[in-house]
XYZ file of N, CA and C in Angstrom:
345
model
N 77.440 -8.006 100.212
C 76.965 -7.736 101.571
C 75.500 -7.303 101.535
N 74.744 -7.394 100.276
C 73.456 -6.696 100.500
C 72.457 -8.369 101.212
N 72.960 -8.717 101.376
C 72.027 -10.101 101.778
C 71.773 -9.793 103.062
N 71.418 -8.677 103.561
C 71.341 -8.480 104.636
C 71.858 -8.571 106.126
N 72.395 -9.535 105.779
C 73.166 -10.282 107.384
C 74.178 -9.468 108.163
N 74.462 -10.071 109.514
C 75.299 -9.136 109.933
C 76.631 -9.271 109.950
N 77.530 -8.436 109.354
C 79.086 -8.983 109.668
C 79.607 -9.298 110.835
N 80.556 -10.665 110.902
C 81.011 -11.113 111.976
C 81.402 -10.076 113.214
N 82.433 -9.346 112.045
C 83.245 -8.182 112.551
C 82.240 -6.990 113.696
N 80.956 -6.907 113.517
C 79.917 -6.330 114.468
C 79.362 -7.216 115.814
N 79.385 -8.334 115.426
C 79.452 -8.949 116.734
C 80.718 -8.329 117.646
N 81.777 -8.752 116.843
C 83.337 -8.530 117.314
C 83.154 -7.332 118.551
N 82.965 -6.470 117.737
C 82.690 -4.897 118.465
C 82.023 -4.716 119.613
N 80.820 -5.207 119.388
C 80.068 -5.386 120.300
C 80.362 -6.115 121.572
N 80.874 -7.145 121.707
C 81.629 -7.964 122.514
C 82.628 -7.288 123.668
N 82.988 -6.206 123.229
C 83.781 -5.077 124.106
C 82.135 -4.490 125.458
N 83.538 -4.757 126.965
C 82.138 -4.311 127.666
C 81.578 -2.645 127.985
N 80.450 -2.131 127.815
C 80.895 -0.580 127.804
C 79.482 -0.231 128.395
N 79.053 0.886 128.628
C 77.639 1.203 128.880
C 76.348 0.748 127.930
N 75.386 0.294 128.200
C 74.588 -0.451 127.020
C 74.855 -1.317 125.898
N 76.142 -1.883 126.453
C 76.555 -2.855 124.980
C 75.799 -4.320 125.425
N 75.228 -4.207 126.662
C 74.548 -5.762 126.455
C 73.032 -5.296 125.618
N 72.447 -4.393 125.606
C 71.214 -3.752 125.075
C 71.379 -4.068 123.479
N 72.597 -3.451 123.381
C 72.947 -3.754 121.625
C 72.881 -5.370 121.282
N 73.927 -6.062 122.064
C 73.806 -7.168 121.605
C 72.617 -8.179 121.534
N 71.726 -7.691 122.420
C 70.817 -7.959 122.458
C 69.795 -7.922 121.189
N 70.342 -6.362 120.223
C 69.166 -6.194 118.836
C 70.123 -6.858 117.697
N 71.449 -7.410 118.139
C 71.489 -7.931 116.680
C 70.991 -8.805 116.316
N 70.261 -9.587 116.826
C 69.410 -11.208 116.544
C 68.524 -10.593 115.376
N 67.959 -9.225 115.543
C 67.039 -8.853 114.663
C 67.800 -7.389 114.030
N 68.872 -7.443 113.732
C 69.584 -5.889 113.023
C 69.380 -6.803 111.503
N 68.984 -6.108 110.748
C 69.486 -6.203 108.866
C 70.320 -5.173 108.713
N 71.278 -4.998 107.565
C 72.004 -4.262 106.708
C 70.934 -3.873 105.994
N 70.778 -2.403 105.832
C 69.771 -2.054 104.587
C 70.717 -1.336 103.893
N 72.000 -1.096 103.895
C 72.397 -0.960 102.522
C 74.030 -0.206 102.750
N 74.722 -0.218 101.711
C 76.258 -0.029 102.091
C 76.030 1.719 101.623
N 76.896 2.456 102.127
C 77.364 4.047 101.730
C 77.290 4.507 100.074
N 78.330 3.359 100.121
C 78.302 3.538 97.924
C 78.578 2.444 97.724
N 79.117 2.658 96.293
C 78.840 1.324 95.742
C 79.919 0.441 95.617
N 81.025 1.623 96.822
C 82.494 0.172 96.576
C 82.625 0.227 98.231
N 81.540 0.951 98.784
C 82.018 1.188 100.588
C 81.557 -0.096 100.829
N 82.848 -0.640 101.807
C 82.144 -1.096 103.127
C 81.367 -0.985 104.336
N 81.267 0.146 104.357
C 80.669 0.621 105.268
C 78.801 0.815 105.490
N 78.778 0.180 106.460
C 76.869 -0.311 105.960
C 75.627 0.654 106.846
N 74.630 0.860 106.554
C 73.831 1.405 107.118
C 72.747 0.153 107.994
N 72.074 0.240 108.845
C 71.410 -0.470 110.126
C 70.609 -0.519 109.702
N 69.332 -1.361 110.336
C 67.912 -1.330 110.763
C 67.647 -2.039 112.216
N 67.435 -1.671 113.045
C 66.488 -2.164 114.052
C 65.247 -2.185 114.111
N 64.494 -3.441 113.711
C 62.842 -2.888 114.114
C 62.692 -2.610 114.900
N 61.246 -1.710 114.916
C 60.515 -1.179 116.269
C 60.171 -2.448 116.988
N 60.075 -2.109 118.326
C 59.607 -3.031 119.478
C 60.973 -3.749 120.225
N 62.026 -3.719 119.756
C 63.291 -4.182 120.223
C 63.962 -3.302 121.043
N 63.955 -3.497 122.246
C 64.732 -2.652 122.999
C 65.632 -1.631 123.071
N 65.523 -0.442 123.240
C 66.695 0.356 123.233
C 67.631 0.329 124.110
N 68.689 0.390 123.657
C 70.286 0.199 124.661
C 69.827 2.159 125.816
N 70.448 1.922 126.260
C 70.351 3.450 127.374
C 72.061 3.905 126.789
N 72.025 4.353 125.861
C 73.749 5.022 125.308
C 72.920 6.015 124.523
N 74.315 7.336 124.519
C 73.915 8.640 123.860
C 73.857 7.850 122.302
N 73.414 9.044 121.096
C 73.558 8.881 119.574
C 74.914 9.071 119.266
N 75.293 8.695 118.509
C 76.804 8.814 117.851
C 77.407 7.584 117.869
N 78.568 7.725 117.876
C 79.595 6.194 117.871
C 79.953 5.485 119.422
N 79.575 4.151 119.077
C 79.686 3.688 120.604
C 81.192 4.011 121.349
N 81.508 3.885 122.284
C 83.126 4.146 123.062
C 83.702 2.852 122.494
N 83.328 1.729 122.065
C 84.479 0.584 121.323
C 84.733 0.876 120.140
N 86.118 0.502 119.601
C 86.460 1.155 118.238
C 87.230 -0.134 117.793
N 86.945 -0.389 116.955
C 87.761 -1.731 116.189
C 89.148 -1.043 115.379
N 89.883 -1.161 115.711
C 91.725 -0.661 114.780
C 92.166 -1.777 114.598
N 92.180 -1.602 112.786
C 92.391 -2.630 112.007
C 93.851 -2.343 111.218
N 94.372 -3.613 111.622
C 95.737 -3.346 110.700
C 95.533 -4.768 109.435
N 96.538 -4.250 108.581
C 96.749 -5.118 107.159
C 97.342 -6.876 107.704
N 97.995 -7.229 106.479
C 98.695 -8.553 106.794
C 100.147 -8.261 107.292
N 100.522 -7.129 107.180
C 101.626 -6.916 107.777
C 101.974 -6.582 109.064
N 100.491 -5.828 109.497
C 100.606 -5.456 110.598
C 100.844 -4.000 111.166
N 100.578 -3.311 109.295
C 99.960 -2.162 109.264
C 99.072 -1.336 109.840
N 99.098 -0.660 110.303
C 97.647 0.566 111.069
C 96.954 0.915 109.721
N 95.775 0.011 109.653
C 95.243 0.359 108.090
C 93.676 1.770 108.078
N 93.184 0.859 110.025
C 91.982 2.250 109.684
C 91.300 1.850 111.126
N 90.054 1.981 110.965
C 89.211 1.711 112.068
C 87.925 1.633 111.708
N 87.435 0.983 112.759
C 85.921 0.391 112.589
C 85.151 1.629 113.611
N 83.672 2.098 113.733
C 82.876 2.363 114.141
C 81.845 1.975 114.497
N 80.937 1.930 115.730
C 79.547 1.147 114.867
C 78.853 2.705 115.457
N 77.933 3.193 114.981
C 76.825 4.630 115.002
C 75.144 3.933 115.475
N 74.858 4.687 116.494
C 73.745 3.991 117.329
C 73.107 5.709 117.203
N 71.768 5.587 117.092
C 70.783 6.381 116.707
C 69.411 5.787 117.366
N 69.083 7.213 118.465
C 68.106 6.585 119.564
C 67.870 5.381 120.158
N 69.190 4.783 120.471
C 69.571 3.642 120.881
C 69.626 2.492 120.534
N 69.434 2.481 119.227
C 69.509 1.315 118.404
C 70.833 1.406 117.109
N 71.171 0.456 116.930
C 72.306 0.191 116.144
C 71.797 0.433 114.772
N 72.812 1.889 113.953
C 72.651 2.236 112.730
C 73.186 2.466 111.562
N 74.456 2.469 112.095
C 75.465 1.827 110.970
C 76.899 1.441 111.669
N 77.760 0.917 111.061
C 79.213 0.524 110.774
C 79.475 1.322 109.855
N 80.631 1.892 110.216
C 81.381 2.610 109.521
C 83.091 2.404 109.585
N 83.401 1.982 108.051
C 84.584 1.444 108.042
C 86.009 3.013 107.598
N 86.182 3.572 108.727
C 87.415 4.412 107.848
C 88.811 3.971 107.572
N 89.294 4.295 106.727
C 91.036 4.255 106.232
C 91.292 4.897 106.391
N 92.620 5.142 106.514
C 94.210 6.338 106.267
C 94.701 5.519 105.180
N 94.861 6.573 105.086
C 96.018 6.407 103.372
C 95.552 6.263 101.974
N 95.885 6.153 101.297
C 95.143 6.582 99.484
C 94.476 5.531 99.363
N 94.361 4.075 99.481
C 93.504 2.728 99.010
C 92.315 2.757 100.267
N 91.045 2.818 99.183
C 90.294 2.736 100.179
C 89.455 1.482 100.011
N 89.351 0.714 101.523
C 88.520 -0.857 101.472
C 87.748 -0.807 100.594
N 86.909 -2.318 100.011
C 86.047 -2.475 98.955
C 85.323 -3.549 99.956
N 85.916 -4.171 100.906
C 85.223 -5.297 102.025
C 85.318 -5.134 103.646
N 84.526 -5.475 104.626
C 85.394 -5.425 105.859
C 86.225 -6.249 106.072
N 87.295 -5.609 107.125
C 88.434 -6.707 107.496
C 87.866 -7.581 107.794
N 88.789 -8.742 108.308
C 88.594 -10.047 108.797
C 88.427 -9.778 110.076
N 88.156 -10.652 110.972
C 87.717 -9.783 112.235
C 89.310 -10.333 112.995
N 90.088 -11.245 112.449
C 91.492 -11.561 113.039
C 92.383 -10.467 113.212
N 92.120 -9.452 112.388
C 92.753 -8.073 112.125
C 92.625 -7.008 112.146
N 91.379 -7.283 113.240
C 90.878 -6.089 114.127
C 91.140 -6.165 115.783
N 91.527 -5.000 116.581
C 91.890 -5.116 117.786
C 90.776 -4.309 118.309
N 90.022 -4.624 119.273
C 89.243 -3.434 119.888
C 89.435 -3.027 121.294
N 89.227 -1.344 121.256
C 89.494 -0.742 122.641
C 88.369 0.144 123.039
N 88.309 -0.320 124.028
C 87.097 0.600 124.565
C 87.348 2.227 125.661
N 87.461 3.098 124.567
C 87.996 4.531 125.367
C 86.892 4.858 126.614
């Protein structure tokens, strides 16, 4: 995942309608991955360049949440995405339970709700 690009699965998210999510979708044309948590996380850190619009949403995690279950149909974890002065700054992938991801889900096996 260091090739910069953006995972499908962040479009996915984004796609949920909520306060400033057209603003966001708007910076992924120009979001890079600058780099994952560690070195087995999925979970990635953002870049937005300057000059790209800021969404009008507080800092923290947007109100859409991706809940991802297994092939079984397991409740395996959830997706985040973290917006910082209105620009998109990381994905953050959490689990429940002792195995923790090494990739993001597929985006078939993510459901998203917007609280």
């Amino acid at each position: 995942m260091g090739d910069g690009k953006i995972p499908g699965i962040l479009v996915k998210l984004l796609s949920a309608e909520f306060p400033g999510a057209q603003a966001l979708r708007n910076q992924l044309a120009q979001t890079r991955v600058t780099r994952p948590w560690g070195s087995d996380s999925p979970s990635l850190d953002l870049d937005v360049p300057p000059g790209v619009p800021e969404a009008a949403i507080e800092d923290g995690v947007i109100p859409a949440t991706g809940t991802v279950t297994d092939d079984s149909g397991e409740l395996f974890g959830e997706l985040l995405v973290w917006v910082s002065d209105g620009r998109l700054s990381a994905l953050e992938f959490s689990w429940y339970g002792d195995t923790a991801p090494t990739e993001l889900p597929d985006p078939g096996l993510v459901t998203v709700t917007v609280r």
